[in-house]
mmCIF file of C-alpha atoms in Angstrom:
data_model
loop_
_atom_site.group_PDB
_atom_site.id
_atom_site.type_symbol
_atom_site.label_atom_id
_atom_site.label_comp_id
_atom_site.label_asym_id
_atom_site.label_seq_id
_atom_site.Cartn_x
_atom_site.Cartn_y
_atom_site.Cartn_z
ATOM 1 C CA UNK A 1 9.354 -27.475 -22.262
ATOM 2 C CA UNK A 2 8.956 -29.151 -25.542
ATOM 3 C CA UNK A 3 12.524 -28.456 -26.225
ATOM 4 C CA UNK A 4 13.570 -30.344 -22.792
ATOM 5 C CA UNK A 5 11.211 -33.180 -23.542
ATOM 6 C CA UNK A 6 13.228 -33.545 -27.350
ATOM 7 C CA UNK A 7 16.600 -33.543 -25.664
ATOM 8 C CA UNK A 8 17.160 -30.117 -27.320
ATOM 9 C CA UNK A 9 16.744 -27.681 -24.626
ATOM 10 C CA UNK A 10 19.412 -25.451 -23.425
ATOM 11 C CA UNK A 11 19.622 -23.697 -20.066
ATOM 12 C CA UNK A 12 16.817 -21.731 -18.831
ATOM 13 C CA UNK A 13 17.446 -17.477 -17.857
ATOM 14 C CA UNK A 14 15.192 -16.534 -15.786
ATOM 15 C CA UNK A 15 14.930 -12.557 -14.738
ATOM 16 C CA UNK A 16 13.193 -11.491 -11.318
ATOM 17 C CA UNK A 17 12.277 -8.624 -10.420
ATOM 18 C CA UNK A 18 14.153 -8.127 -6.779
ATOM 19 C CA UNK A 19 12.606 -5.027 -5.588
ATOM 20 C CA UNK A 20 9.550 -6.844 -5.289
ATOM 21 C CA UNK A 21 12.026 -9.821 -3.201
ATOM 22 C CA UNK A 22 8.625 -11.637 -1.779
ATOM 23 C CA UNK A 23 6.893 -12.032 -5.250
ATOM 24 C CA UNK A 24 10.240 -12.568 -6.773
ATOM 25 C CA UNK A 25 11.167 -15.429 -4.388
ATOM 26 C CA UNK A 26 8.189 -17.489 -4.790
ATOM 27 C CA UNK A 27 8.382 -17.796 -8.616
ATOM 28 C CA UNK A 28 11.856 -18.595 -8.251
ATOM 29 C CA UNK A 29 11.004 -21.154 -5.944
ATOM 30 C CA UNK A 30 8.051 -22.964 -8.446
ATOM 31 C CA UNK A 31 10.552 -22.185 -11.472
ATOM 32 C CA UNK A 32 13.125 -24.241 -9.596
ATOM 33 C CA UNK A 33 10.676 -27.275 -8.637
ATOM 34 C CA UNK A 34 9.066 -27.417 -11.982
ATOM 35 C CA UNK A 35 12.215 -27.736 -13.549
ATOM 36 C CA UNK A 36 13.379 -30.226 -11.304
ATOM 37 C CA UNK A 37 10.221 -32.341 -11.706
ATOM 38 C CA UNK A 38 10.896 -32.153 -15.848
ATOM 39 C CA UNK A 39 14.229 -32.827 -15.623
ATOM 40 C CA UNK A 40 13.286 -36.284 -13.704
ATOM 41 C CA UNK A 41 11.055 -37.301 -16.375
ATOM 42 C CA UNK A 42 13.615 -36.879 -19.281
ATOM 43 C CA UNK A 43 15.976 -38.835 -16.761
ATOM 44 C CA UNK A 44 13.203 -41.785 -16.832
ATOM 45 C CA UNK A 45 12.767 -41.874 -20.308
ATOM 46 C CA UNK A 46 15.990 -42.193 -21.267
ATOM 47 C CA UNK A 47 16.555 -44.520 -18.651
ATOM 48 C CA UNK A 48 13.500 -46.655 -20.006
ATOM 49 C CA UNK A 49 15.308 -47.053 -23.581
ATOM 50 C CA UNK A 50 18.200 -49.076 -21.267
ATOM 51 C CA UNK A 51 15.554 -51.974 -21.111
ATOM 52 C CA UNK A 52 15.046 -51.595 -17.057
ATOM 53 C CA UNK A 53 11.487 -51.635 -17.199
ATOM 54 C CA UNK A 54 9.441 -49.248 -15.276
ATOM 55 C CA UNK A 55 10.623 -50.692 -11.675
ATOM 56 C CA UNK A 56 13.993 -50.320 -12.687
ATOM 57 C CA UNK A 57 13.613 -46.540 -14.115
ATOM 58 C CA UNK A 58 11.688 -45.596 -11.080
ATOM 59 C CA UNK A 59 14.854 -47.135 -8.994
ATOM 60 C CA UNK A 60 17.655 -45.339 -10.510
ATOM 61 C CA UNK A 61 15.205 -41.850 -10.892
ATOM 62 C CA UNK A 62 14.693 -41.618 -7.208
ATOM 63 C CA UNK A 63 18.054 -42.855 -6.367
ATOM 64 C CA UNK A 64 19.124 -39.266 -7.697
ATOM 65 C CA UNK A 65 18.083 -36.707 -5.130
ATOM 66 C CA UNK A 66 19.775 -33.606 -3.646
ATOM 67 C CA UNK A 67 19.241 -32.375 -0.639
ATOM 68 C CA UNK A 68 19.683 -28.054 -0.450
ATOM 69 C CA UNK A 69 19.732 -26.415 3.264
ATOM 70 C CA UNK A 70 19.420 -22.366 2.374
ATOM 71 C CA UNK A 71 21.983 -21.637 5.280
ATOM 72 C CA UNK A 72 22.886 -17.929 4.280
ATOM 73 C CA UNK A 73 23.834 -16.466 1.632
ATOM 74 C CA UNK A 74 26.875 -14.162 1.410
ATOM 75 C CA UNK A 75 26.287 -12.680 -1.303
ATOM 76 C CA UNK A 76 22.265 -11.645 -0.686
ATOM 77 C CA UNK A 77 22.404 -7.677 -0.469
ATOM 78 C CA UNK A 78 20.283 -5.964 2.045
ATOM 79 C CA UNK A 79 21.424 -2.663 0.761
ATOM 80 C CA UNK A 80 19.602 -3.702 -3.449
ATOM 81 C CA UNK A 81 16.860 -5.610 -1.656
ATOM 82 C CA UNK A 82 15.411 -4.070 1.051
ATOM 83 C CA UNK A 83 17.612 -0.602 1.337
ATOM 84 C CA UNK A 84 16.256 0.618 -2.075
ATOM 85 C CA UNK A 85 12.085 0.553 -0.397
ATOM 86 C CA UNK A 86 13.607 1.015 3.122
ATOM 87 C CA UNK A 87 15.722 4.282 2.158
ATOM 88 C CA UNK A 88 13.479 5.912 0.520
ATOM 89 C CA UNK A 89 10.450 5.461 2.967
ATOM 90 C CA UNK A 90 12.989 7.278 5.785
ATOM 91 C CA UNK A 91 13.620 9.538 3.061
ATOM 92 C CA UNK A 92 9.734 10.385 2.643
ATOM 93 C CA UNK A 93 9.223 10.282 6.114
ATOM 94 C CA UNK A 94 12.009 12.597 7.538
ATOM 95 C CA UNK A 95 11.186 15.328 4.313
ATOM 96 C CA UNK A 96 7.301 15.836 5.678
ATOM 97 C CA UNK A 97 8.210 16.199 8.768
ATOM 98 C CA UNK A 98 10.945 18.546 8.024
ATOM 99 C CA UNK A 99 8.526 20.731 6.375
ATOM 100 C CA UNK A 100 5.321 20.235 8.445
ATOM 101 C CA UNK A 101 7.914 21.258 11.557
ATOM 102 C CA UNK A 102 9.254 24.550 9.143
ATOM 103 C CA UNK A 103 5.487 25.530 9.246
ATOM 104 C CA UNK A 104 4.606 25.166 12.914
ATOM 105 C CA UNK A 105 7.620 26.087 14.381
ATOM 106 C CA UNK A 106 6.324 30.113 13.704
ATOM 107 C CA UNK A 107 3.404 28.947 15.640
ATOM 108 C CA UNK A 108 4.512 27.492 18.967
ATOM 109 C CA UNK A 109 7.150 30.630 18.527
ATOM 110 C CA UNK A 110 4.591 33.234 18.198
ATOM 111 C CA UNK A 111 6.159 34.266 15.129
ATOM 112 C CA UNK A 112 3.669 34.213 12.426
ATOM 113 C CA UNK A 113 2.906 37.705 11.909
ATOM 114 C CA UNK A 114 6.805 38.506 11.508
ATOM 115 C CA UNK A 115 6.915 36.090 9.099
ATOM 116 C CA UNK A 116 3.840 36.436 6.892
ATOM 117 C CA UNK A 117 5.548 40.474 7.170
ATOM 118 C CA UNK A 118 8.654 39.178 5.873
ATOM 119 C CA UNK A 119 6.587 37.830 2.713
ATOM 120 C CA UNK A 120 4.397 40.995 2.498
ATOM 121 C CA UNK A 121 1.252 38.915 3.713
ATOM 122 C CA UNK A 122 1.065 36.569 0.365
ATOM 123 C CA UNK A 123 0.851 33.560 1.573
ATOM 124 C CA UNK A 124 2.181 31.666 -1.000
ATOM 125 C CA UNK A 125 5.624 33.431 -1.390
ATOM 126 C CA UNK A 126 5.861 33.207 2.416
ATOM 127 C CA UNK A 127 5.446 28.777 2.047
ATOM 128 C CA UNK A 128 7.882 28.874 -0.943
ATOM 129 C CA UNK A 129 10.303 31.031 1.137
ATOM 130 C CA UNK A 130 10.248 28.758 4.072
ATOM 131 C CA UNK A 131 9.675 24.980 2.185
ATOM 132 C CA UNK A 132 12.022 25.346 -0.683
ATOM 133 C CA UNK A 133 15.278 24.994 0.886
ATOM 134 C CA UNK A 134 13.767 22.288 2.654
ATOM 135 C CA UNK A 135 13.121 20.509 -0.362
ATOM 136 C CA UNK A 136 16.215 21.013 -2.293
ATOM 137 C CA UNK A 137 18.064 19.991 0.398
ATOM 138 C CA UNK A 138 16.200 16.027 0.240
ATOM 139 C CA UNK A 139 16.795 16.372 -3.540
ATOM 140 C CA UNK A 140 20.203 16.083 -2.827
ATOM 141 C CA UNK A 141 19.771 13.754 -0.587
ATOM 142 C CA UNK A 142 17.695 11.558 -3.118
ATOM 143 C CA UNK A 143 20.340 12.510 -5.840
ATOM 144 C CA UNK A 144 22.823 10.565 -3.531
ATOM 145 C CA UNK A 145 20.589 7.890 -2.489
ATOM 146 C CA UNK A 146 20.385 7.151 -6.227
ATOM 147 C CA UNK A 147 24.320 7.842 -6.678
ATOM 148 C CA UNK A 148 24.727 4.939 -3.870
ATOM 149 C CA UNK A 149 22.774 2.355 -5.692
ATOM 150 C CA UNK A 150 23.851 3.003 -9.344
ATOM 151 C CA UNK A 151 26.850 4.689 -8.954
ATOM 152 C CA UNK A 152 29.224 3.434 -6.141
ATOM 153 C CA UNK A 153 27.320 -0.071 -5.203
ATOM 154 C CA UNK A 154 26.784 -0.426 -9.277
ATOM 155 C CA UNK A 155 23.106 -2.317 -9.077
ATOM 156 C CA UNK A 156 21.669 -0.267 -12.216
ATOM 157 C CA UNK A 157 20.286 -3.307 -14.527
ATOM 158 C CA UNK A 158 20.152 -2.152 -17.475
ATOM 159 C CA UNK A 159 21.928 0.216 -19.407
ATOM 160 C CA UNK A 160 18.961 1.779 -21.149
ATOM 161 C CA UNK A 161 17.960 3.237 -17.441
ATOM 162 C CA UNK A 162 17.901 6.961 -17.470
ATOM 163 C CA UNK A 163 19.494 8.189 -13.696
ATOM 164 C CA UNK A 164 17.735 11.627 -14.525
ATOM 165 C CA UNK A 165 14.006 9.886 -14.836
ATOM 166 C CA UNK A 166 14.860 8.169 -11.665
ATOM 167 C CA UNK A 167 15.809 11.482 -9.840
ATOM 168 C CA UNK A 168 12.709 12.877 -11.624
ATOM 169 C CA UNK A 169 10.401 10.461 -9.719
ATOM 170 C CA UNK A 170 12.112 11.455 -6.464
ATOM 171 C CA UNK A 171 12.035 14.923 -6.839
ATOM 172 C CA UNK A 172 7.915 14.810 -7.418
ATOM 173 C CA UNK A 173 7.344 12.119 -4.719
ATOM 174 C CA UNK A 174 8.959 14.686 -2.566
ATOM 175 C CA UNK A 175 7.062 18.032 -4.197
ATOM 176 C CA UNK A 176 4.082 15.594 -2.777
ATOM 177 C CA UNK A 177 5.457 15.479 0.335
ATOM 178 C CA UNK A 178 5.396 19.426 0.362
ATOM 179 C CA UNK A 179 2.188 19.740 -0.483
ATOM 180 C CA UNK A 180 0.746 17.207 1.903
ATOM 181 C CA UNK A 181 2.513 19.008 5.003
ATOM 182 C CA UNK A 182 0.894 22.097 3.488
ATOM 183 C CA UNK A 183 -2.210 20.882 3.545
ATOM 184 C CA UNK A 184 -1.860 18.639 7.134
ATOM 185 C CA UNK A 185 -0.806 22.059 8.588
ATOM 186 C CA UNK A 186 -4.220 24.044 7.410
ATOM 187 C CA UNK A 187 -6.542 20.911 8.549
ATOM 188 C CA UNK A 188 -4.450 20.498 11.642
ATOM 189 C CA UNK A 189 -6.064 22.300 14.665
ATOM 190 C CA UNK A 190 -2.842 22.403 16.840
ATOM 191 C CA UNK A 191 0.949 21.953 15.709
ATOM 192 C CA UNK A 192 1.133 19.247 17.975
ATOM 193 C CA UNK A 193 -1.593 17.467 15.630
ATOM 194 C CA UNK A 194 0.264 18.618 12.696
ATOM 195 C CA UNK A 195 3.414 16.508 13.520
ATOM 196 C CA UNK A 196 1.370 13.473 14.379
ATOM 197 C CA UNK A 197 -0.643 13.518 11.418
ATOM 198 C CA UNK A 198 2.248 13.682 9.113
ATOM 199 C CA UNK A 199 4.131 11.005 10.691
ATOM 200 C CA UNK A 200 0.851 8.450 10.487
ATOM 201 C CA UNK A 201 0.357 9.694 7.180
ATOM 202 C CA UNK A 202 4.117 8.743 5.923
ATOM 203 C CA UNK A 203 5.470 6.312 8.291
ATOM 204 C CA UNK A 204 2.860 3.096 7.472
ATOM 205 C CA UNK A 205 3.467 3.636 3.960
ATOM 206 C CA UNK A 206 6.711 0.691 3.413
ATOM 207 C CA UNK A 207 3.906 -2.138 3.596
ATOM 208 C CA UNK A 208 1.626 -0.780 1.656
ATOM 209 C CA UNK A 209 4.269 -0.415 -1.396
ATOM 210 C CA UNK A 210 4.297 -3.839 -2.393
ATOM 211 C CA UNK A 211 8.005 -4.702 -2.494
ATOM 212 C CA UNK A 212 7.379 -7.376 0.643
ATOM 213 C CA UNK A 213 3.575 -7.944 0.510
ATOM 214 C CA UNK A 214 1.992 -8.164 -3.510
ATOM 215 C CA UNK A 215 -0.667 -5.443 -4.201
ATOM 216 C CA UNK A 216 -2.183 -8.424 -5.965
ATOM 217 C CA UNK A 217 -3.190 -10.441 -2.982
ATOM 218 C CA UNK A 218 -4.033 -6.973 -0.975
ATOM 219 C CA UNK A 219 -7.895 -6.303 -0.045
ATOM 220 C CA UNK A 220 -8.993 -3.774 -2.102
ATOM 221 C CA UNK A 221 -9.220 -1.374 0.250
ATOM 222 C CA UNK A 222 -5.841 -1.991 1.496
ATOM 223 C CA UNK A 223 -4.837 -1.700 -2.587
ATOM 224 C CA UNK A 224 -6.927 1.528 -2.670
ATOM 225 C CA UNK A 225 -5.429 2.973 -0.501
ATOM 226 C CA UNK A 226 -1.754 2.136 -1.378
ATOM 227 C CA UNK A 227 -2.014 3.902 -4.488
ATOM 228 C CA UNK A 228 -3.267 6.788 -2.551
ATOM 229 C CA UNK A 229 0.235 6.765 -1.021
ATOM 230 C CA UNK A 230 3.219 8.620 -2.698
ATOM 231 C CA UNK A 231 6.017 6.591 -1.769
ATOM 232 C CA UNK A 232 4.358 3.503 -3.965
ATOM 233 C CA UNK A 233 4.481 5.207 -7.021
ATOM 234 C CA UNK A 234 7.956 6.244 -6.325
ATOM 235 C CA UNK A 235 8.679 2.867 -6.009
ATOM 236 C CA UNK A 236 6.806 2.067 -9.336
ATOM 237 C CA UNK A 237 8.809 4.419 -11.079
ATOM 238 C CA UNK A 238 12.040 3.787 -9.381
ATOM 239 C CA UNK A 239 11.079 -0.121 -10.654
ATOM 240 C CA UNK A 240 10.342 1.189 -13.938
ATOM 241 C CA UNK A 241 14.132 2.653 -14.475
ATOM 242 C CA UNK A 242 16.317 0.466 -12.799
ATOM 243 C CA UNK A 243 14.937 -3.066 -13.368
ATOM 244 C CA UNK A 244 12.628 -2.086 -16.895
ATOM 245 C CA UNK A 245 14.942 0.508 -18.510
ATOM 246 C CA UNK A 246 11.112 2.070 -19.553
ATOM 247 C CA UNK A 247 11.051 5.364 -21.724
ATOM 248 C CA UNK A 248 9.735 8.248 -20.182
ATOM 249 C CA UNK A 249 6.720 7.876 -22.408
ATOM 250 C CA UNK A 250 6.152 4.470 -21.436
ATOM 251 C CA UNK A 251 5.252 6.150 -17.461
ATOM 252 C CA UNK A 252 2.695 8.323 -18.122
ATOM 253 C CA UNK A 253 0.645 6.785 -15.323
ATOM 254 C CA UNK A 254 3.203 7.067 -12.633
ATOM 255 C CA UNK A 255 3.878 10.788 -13.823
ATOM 256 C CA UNK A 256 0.029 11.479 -14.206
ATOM 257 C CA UNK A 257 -0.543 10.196 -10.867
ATOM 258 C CA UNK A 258 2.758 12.442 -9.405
ATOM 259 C CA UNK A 259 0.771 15.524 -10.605
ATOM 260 C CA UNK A 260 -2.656 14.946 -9.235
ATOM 261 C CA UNK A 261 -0.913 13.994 -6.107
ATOM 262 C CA UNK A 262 0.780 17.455 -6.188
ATOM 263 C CA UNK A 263 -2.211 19.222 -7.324
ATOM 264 C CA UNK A 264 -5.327 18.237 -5.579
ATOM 265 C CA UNK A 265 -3.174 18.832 -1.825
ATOM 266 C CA UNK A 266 -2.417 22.263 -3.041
ATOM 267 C CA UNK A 267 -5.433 23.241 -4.217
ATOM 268 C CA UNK A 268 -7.571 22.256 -1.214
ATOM 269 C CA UNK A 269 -4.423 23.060 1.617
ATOM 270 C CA UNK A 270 -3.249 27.105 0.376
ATOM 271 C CA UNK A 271 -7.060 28.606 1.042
ATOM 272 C CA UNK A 272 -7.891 26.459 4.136
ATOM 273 C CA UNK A 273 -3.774 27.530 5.189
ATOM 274 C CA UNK A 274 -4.276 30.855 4.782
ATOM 275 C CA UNK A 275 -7.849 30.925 6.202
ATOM 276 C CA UNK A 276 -6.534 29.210 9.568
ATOM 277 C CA UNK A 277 -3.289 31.126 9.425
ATOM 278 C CA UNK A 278 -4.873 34.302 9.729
ATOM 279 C CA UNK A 279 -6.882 33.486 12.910
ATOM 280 C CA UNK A 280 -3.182 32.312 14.348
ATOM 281 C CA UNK A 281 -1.923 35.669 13.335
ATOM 282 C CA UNK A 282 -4.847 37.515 15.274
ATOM 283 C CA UNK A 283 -4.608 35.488 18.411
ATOM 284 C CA UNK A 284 -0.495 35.929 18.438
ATOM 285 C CA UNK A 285 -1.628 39.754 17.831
ATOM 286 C CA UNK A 286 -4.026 39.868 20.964
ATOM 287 C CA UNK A 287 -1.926 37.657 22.979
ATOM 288 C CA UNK A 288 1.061 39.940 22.440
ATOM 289 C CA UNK A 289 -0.768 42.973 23.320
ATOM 290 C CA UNK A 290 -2.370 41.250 26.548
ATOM 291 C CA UNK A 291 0.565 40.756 27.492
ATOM 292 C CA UNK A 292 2.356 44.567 26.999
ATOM 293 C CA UNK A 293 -0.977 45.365 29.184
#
């Protein structure tokens, strides 16, 4: 500012961080007008030094006006602004569901005790045998979600961005996802319930991520809870890499955060799965044999 006011002043770069397009948009709008406003005043002082007076100034300053009508603009991509929180929301969405309907699909096929067999009755091995593929299956997917944006549409920022942290962010908001569907499916008294509890717990989670509605000017329960929600910290950490370039050791939050999110689910959701498992197990066991009878 001082610079403009001397005469000095060169042009003004100003970076915005699109991802969060809302936020972004309105300090590019108050950049714009307070730059306009300056840039008015320098025009009336110099135009005072002509010997005008302050009539005259005031004449020839608001003589010069522009008019702007934001009619579209071509070159505004959906696919960097709103596909990059979009995508990997359906992402999110579509994995817990995949794996909440791996689980309960043995149920509402009576096949539970075949497949806990299968696994020699630990229940662990038997959830890794069934969600793993699952899950490496939407790592792929969020390796080419990632290969879209920085690869073929070629929106990565900065060159200091590491690709790998970014597909390390994915990779754990998914693990989340696993966990969560483990733990919906023990708390879950039908598999009906399952399904709809996993979709309400994934599905309302693009608002509360703060690329189209600031966390700043949430409630603070409504800010609570979005950073009880894995798909925000994706998006802090996708953020983080492909607008900040941050080191790895400059995320220790959104990492920290990943593994309580993965831990806390897993510890509460194997007992109370394998507890509630094993009463499914007996009733497909006495249901099978009322039915040889």
């Amino acid at each position: 500012m001082k610079e403009q006011y001397k005469g000095t002043g060169s042009s003004l770069s100003v970076y915005l961080d699109e991802n969060r397009y809302a936020v972004a948009g309105t300090i590019q709008t108050s950049i714009a007008t307070i730059m306009s406003a300056m840039t008015l005043q320098n025009m009336a002082k110099v135009t005072l030094l002509t010997g005008s007076g302050v009539s005259g100034a005031e004449r020839i300053v608001s003589g010069v006006h522009s008019d702007f009508y934001a009619l579209g603009n071509m070159q505004f991509s959906f696919l960097a602004f709103l596909g990059s929180n979009l995508m990997p929301g359906v992402i999110m969405l579509a994995a817990v569901l995949s794996f909440v309907t791996a689980i309960v699909r043995e149920v509402y096929l009576y096949r539970i005790n075949e497949w806990m067999d299968t696994a020699q009755h630990y229940v662990t091995a038997a959830l890794c045998g069934k969600l793993l593929p699952h899950y490496f299956f939407y790592c792929l997917v969020i390796l080419a979600y990632i290969g879209l944006f920085a690869g073929v549409s070629g929106f990565t920022a900065l060159k200091a961005s590491s690709l790998f942290i970014w597909f390390i962010c994915g990779a754990a908001c998914l693990l989340v996802m696993l966990t969560c569907a483990i733990l919906i499916c023990g708390i879950a008294p039908t598999w009906r319930f399952s399904l709809v509890v996993a979709s309400g717990f994934a599905a309302p989670a693009l608002p509360f991520t703060g690329f189209s509605m600031p966390l700043d000017s949430m409630s603070d329960i409504a800010r609570t809870f979005s950073k009880c929600l894995p798909l925000t910290w994706f998006i802090e950490g996708q953020t983080q890499q492909w607008t900040l370039g941050a080191d790895i050791w400059d995320m220790g939050t959104t990492f920290g955060v990943f593994l309580l999110m993965i831990f806390i689910p897993l510890i509460l959701g194997i007992p109370v799965f394998r507890w509630k498992y094993r009463i499914f197990a007996k009733r497909e066991l006495e249901a099978e044999a009322d039915h040889v009878s």
